[in-house]
Amino acid sequence: MATTTKNKVAAKTSRYNELRKMLEERRRELMNAVQGKMRDVRSAEGKDREVLDQGESSEVDIQEDIEFALIQMKSETLNKIDAALRRLEEGTYGDCFECGDEISGARLRALPFAVRCKDCEEARETAEQRERLLAQKRGSSALFFDMSN
Ligand SMILES: [Zn+2]
Protein backbone atom coordinates (compact mmCIF):
# COMPACT_ATOMS: atom_id res chain seq x y z
CA MET A 1 0.00 0.00 0.00
CA ALA A 2 2.67 2.43 1.11
CA THR A 3 4.86 1.50 -1.86
CA THR A 4 2.02 2.13 -4.31
CA THR A 5 1.59 5.64 -3.00
CA LYS A 6 5.32 6.15 -3.08
CA ASN A 7 5.49 4.93 -6.67
CA LYS A 8 2.65 7.22 -7.62
CA VAL A 9 4.42 10.19 -6.09
CA ALA A 10 7.65 9.17 -7.81
CA ALA A 11 5.84 8.89 -11.13
CA LYS A 12 4.31 12.33 -10.61
CA THR A 13 7.70 13.81 -9.79
CA SER A 14 9.44 12.28 -12.78
CA ARG A 15 6.62 13.45 -15.06
CA TYR A 16 6.89 16.91 -13.55
CA ASN A 17 10.66 16.93 -14.10
CA GLU A 18 10.31 15.63 -17.63
CA LEU A 19 7.68 18.21 -18.60
CA ARG A 20 9.59 20.98 -16.92
CA LYS A 21 12.76 20.07 -18.79
CA MET A 22 10.86 19.88 -22.06
CA LEU A 23 9.26 23.32 -21.56
CA GLU A 24 12.48 24.93 -20.43
CA GLU A 25 14.41 23.56 -23.40
CA ARG A 26 11.81 24.99 -25.74
CA ARG A 27 11.93 28.27 -23.88
CA ARG A 28 15.71 28.46 -24.25
CA GLU A 29 15.56 27.66 -27.97
CA LEU A 30 12.97 30.36 -28.53
CA MET A 31 14.88 32.91 -26.46
CA ASN A 32 18.00 32.25 -28.52
CA ALA A 33 16.06 32.53 -31.76
CA VAL A 34 14.35 35.77 -30.73
CA GLN A 35 17.55 37.35 -29.46
CA GLY A 36 19.46 36.26 -32.57
CA LYS A 37 16.79 37.73 -34.84
CA MET A 38 16.69 41.00 -32.90
CA ARG A 39 20.44 41.33 -33.41
CA ASP A 40 20.07 40.62 -37.14
CA VAL A 41 17.34 43.21 -37.56
CA ARG A 42 19.26 45.82 -35.61
CA SER A 43 22.50 45.32 -37.52
CA ALA A 44 20.62 45.33 -40.85
CA GLU A 45 19.03 48.62 -39.92
CA GLY A 46 22.31 50.40 -39.32
CA LYS A 47 24.28 49.62 -42.44
CA ASP A 48 23.42 49.21 -46.14
CA ARG A 49 20.42 51.51 -45.81
CA GLU A 50 21.88 54.49 -47.62
CA VAL A 51 23.39 52.66 -50.56
CA LEU A 52 20.12 50.97 -51.52
CA ASP A 53 17.87 52.44 -54.17
CA GLN A 54 14.12 52.77 -53.59
CA GLY A 55 13.15 49.30 -54.80
CA GLU A 56 15.80 47.52 -52.84
CA SER A 57 15.05 49.37 -49.68
CA SER A 58 11.33 48.50 -49.82
CA GLU A 59 12.36 44.87 -50.25
CA VAL A 60 14.40 45.23 -47.10
CA ASP A 61 11.36 46.73 -45.40
CA ILE A 62 9.24 43.75 -46.38
CA GLN A 63 11.95 41.41 -45.17
CA GLU A 64 12.07 43.29 -41.89
CA ASP A 65 8.31 43.12 -41.55
CA ILE A 66 8.47 39.36 -41.98
CA GLU A 67 11.30 39.11 -39.46
CA PHE A 68 9.34 41.24 -37.06
CA ALA A 69 6.23 39.09 -37.47
CA LEU A 70 8.33 36.01 -36.81
CA ILE A 71 9.78 37.54 -33.67
CA GLN A 72 6.30 38.45 -32.52
CA MET A 73 5.05 34.91 -33.11
CA LYS A 74 7.97 33.52 -31.18
CA SER A 75 7.41 35.93 -28.30
CA GLU A 76 3.79 34.85 -28.14
CA THR A 77 4.91 31.24 -27.98
CA LEU A 78 7.31 32.24 -25.22
CA ASN A 79 4.41 33.72 -23.26
CA LYS A 80 2.49 30.50 -23.72
CA ILE A 81 5.45 28.51 -22.45
CA ASP A 82 5.71 30.76 -19.40
CA ALA A 83 2.02 30.21 -18.74
CA ALA A 84 2.50 26.46 -19.16
CA LEU A 85 5.39 26.54 -16.68
CA ARG A 86 3.19 28.39 -14.21
CA ARG A 87 0.46 25.81 -14.67
CA LEU A 88 3.03 23.08 -14.17
CA GLU A 89 3.98 24.65 -10.83
CA GLU A 90 0.32 24.72 -9.85
CA GLY A 91 -0.01 21.10 -10.92
CA THR A 92 -2.59 21.74 -13.63
CA TYR A 93 -0.38 21.51 -16.71
CA GLY A 94 -0.67 18.38 -18.81
CA ASP A 95 -4.06 17.32 -17.53
CA CYS A 96 -6.87 16.88 -20.00
CA PHE A 97 -9.35 19.73 -19.93
CA GLU A 98 -12.26 17.35 -20.66
CA CYS A 99 -11.68 14.16 -18.69
CA GLY A 100 -8.94 15.24 -16.27
CA ASP A 101 -6.60 12.40 -17.23
CA GLU A 102 -2.93 13.01 -17.80
CA ILE A 103 -2.04 13.92 -21.38
CA SER A 104 0.78 11.62 -22.49
CA GLY A 105 4.32 12.98 -22.40
CA ALA A 106 4.80 12.15 -26.09
CA ARG A 107 1.73 14.17 -27.02
CA LEU A 108 2.90 17.13 -24.95
CA ARG A 109 6.32 17.04 -26.56
CA ALA A 110 4.68 17.24 -29.98
CA LEU A 111 2.00 19.73 -28.85
CA PRO A 112 3.15 21.51 -25.67
CA PHE A 113 -0.07 23.53 -25.47
CA ALA A 114 -2.46 20.64 -25.93
CA VAL A 115 -5.32 20.95 -23.45
CA ARG A 116 -7.00 17.65 -24.24
CA CYS A 117 -5.80 14.05 -24.26
CA LYS A 118 -5.71 12.22 -27.57
CA ASP A 119 -9.06 10.51 -27.02
CA CYS A 120 -10.91 13.68 -26.09
CA GLU A 121 -9.30 15.61 -28.94
CA GLU A 122 -10.35 12.95 -31.44
CA ALA A 123 -13.87 12.91 -30.03
CA ARG A 124 -14.01 16.67 -30.35
CA GLU A 125 -12.74 16.60 -33.94
CA THR A 126 -15.33 14.00 -34.87
CA ALA A 127 -18.04 16.14 -33.28
CA GLU A 128 -16.78 19.21 -35.13
CA GLN A 129 -16.74 17.37 -38.42
CA ARG A 130 -20.31 16.29 -37.85
CA GLU A 131 -21.20 19.91 -37.04
CA ARG A 132 -19.55 21.08 -40.26
CA LEU A 133 -21.38 18.49 -42.32
CA LEU A 134 -24.66 19.48 -40.74
CA ALA A 135 -23.90 23.16 -41.35
CA GLN A 136 -23.07 22.35 -44.97
CA LYS A 137 -26.31 20.50 -45.39
CA ARG A 138 -28.22 23.37 -43.84
CA GLY A 139 -26.27 25.79 -46.03
CA SER A 140 -27.03 23.94 -49.25
CA SER A 141 -30.72 23.51 -48.44
CA ALA A 142 -30.91 27.21 -47.63
CA LEU A 143 -29.32 27.92 -50.99
CA PHE A 144 -31.79 25.59 -52.64
CA PHE A 145 -34.60 27.33 -50.82
CA ASP A 146 -33.34 30.73 -52.01
CA MET A 147 -33.16 29.57 -55.60
CA SER A 148 -36.73 28.26 -55.58
CA ASN A 149 -37.93 31.64 -54.46
ZN1 LIG B 1 -9.31 13.51 -22.02
mmCIF file of C-alpha atoms and ligand atoms in Angstrom:
data_model
loop_
_atom_site.group_PDB
_atom_site.id
_atom_site.type_symbol
_atom_site.label_atom_id
_atom_site.label_comp_id
_atom_site.label_asym_id
_atom_site.label_seq_id
_atom_site.Cartn_x
_atom_site.Cartn_y
_atom_site.Cartn_z
ATOM 1 C CA MET A 1 0.000 0.000 0.000
ATOM 2 C CA ALA A 2 2.669 2.430 1.111
ATOM 3 C CA THR A 3 4.856 1.500 -1.859
ATOM 4 C CA THR A 4 2.022 2.127 -4.306
ATOM 5 C CA THR A 5 1.586 5.641 -2.995
ATOM 6 C CA LYS A 6 5.318 6.151 -3.077
ATOM 7 C CA ASN A 7 5.493 4.934 -6.674
ATOM 8 C CA LYS A 8 2.654 7.216 -7.618
ATOM 9 C CA VAL A 9 4.424 10.189 -6.085
ATOM 10 C CA ALA A 10 7.655 9.167 -7.808
ATOM 11 C CA ALA A 11 5.840 8.886 -11.128
ATOM 12 C CA LYS A 12 4.308 12.327 -10.614
ATOM 13 C CA THR A 13 7.699 13.808 -9.787
ATOM 14 C CA SER A 14 9.437 12.277 -12.779
ATOM 15 C CA ARG A 15 6.618 13.445 -15.059
ATOM 16 C CA TYR A 16 6.894 16.909 -13.549
ATOM 17 C CA ASN A 17 10.662 16.930 -14.100
ATOM 18 C CA GLU A 18 10.312 15.631 -17.635
ATOM 19 C CA LEU A 19 7.682 18.210 -18.596
ATOM 20 C CA ARG A 20 9.588 20.983 -16.919
ATOM 21 C CA LYS A 21 12.762 20.067 -18.785
ATOM 22 C CA MET A 22 10.856 19.879 -22.065
ATOM 23 C CA LEU A 23 9.264 23.317 -21.565
ATOM 24 C CA GLU A 24 12.475 24.929 -20.426
ATOM 25 C CA GLU A 25 14.408 23.564 -23.402
ATOM 26 C CA ARG A 26 11.810 24.992 -25.735
ATOM 27 C CA ARG A 27 11.931 28.267 -23.882
ATOM 28 C CA ARG A 28 15.705 28.456 -24.251
ATOM 29 C CA GLU A 29 15.556 27.656 -27.974
ATOM 30 C CA LEU A 30 12.968 30.365 -28.528
ATOM 31 C CA MET A 31 14.880 32.906 -26.463
ATOM 32 C CA ASN A 32 18.000 32.249 -28.524
ATOM 33 C CA ALA A 33 16.060 32.530 -31.765
ATOM 34 C CA VAL A 34 14.349 35.766 -30.730
ATOM 35 C CA GLN A 35 17.551 37.347 -29.463
ATOM 36 C CA GLY A 36 19.462 36.257 -32.572
ATOM 37 C CA LYS A 37 16.794 37.732 -34.838
ATOM 38 C CA MET A 38 16.694 40.999 -32.896
ATOM 39 C CA ARG A 39 20.444 41.326 -33.408
ATOM 40 C CA ASP A 40 20.068 40.617 -37.142
ATOM 41 C CA VAL A 41 17.338 43.213 -37.557
ATOM 42 C CA ARG A 42 19.258 45.819 -35.612
ATOM 43 C CA SER A 43 22.505 45.317 -37.523
ATOM 44 C CA ALA A 44 20.620 45.330 -40.846
ATOM 45 C CA GLU A 45 19.026 48.623 -39.917
ATOM 46 C CA GLY A 46 22.305 50.404 -39.319
ATOM 47 C CA LYS A 47 24.283 49.618 -42.439
ATOM 48 C CA ASP A 48 23.419 49.211 -46.137
ATOM 49 C CA ARG A 49 20.420 51.511 -45.812
ATOM 50 C CA GLU A 50 21.876 54.492 -47.624
ATOM 51 C CA VAL A 51 23.394 52.662 -50.564
ATOM 52 C CA LEU A 52 20.125 50.974 -51.519
ATOM 53 C CA ASP A 53 17.867 52.439 -54.169
ATOM 54 C CA GLN A 54 14.124 52.768 -53.585
ATOM 55 C CA GLY A 55 13.152 49.303 -54.802
ATOM 56 C CA GLU A 56 15.801 47.517 -52.840
ATOM 57 C CA SER A 57 15.051 49.374 -49.683
ATOM 58 C CA SER A 58 11.333 48.499 -49.819
ATOM 59 C CA GLU A 59 12.356 44.869 -50.247
ATOM 60 C CA VAL A 60 14.401 45.227 -47.102
ATOM 61 C CA ASP A 61 11.364 46.725 -45.399
ATOM 62 C CA ILE A 62 9.241 43.747 -46.377
ATOM 63 C CA GLN A 63 11.954 41.413 -45.173
ATOM 64 C CA GLU A 64 12.074 43.294 -41.888
ATOM 65 C CA ASP A 65 8.308 43.120 -41.546
ATOM 66 C CA ILE A 66 8.473 39.358 -41.976
ATOM 67 C CA GLU A 67 11.297 39.113 -39.463
ATOM 68 C CA PHE A 68 9.336 41.239 -37.060
ATOM 69 C CA ALA A 69 6.225 39.090 -37.467
ATOM 70 C CA LEU A 70 8.331 36.005 -36.807
ATOM 71 C CA ILE A 71 9.783 37.544 -33.667
ATOM 72 C CA GLN A 72 6.304 38.451 -32.525
ATOM 73 C CA MET A 73 5.052 34.912 -33.112
ATOM 74 C CA LYS A 74 7.967 33.524 -31.183
ATOM 75 C CA SER A 75 7.413 35.931 -28.296
ATOM 76 C CA GLU A 76 3.794 34.853 -28.145
ATOM 77 C CA THR A 77 4.912 31.236 -27.977
ATOM 78 C CA LEU A 78 7.314 32.245 -25.221
ATOM 79 C CA ASN A 79 4.414 33.716 -23.257
ATOM 80 C CA LYS A 80 2.489 30.497 -23.722
ATOM 81 C CA ILE A 81 5.449 28.510 -22.448
ATOM 82 C CA ASP A 82 5.707 30.761 -19.403
ATOM 83 C CA ALA A 83 2.017 30.215 -18.744
ATOM 84 C CA ALA A 84 2.498 26.459 -19.163
ATOM 85 C CA LEU A 85 5.391 26.537 -16.679
ATOM 86 C CA ARG A 86 3.191 28.391 -14.206
ATOM 87 C CA ARG A 87 0.459 25.814 -14.674
ATOM 88 C CA LEU A 88 3.034 23.082 -14.169
ATOM 89 C CA GLU A 89 3.984 24.652 -10.828
ATOM 90 C CA GLU A 90 0.315 24.720 -9.853
ATOM 91 C CA GLY A 91 -0.012 21.104 -10.919
ATOM 92 C CA THR A 92 -2.590 21.736 -13.633
ATOM 93 C CA TYR A 93 -0.380 21.506 -16.706
ATOM 94 C CA GLY A 94 -0.671 18.385 -18.814
ATOM 95 C CA ASP A 95 -4.064 17.319 -17.527
ATOM 96 C CA CYS A 96 -6.871 16.884 -19.995
ATOM 97 C CA PHE A 97 -9.354 19.728 -19.927
ATOM 98 C CA GLU A 98 -12.255 17.353 -20.657
ATOM 99 C CA CYS A 99 -11.676 14.161 -18.694
ATOM 100 C CA GLY A 100 -8.940 15.236 -16.271
ATOM 101 C CA ASP A 101 -6.604 12.399 -17.234
ATOM 102 C CA GLU A 102 -2.925 13.011 -17.799
ATOM 103 C CA ILE A 103 -2.044 13.920 -21.378
ATOM 104 C CA SER A 104 0.775 11.617 -22.487
ATOM 105 C CA GLY A 105 4.323 12.980 -22.405
ATOM 106 C CA ALA A 106 4.802 12.150 -26.091
ATOM 107 C CA ARG A 107 1.731 14.170 -27.020
ATOM 108 C CA LEU A 108 2.897 17.131 -24.952
ATOM 109 C CA ARG A 109 6.316 17.042 -26.559
ATOM 110 C CA ALA A 110 4.675 17.240 -29.983
ATOM 111 C CA LEU A 111 2.002 19.730 -28.850
ATOM 112 C CA PRO A 112 3.147 21.512 -25.673
ATOM 113 C CA PHE A 113 -0.066 23.528 -25.466
ATOM 114 C CA ALA A 114 -2.459 20.637 -25.932
ATOM 115 C CA VAL A 115 -5.317 20.951 -23.453
ATOM 116 C CA ARG A 116 -7.001 17.649 -24.240
ATOM 117 C CA CYS A 117 -5.799 14.045 -24.260
ATOM 118 C CA LYS A 118 -5.707 12.223 -27.570
ATOM 119 C CA ASP A 119 -9.063 10.510 -27.016
ATOM 120 C CA CYS A 120 -10.910 13.682 -26.091
ATOM 121 C CA GLU A 121 -9.299 15.611 -28.943
ATOM 122 C CA GLU A 122 -10.350 12.949 -31.443
ATOM 123 C CA ALA A 123 -13.872 12.909 -30.033
ATOM 124 C CA ARG A 124 -14.006 16.672 -30.354
ATOM 125 C CA GLU A 125 -12.744 16.599 -33.937
ATOM 126 C CA THR A 126 -15.334 14.002 -34.868
ATOM 127 C CA ALA A 127 -18.039 16.138 -33.284
ATOM 128 C CA GLU A 128 -16.776 19.211 -35.134
ATOM 129 C CA GLN A 129 -16.742 17.370 -38.419
ATOM 130 C CA ARG A 130 -20.313 16.295 -37.850
ATOM 131 C CA GLU A 131 -21.199 19.912 -37.042
ATOM 132 C CA ARG A 132 -19.552 21.084 -40.255
ATOM 133 C CA LEU A 133 -21.378 18.495 -42.317
ATOM 134 C CA LEU A 134 -24.660 19.483 -40.738
ATOM 135 C CA ALA A 135 -23.897 23.159 -41.350
ATOM 136 C CA GLN A 136 -23.065 22.348 -44.969
ATOM 137 C CA LYS A 137 -26.313 20.498 -45.387
ATOM 138 C CA ARG A 138 -28.215 23.366 -43.838
ATOM 139 C CA GLY A 139 -26.269 25.789 -46.029
ATOM 140 C CA SER A 140 -27.033 23.941 -49.246
ATOM 141 C CA SER A 141 -30.715 23.505 -48.442
ATOM 142 C CA ALA A 142 -30.913 27.213 -47.626
ATOM 143 C CA LEU A 143 -29.315 27.920 -50.987
ATOM 144 C CA PHE A 144 -31.790 25.594 -52.641
ATOM 145 C CA PHE A 145 -34.603 27.327 -50.817
ATOM 146 C CA ASP A 146 -33.344 30.726 -52.009
ATOM 147 C CA MET A 147 -33.159 29.573 -55.597
ATOM 148 C CA SER A 148 -36.727 28.262 -55.582
ATOM 149 C CA ASN A 149 -37.931 31.640 -54.457
HETATM 150 ZN ZN ZN B 1 -9.307 13.509 -22.018
#
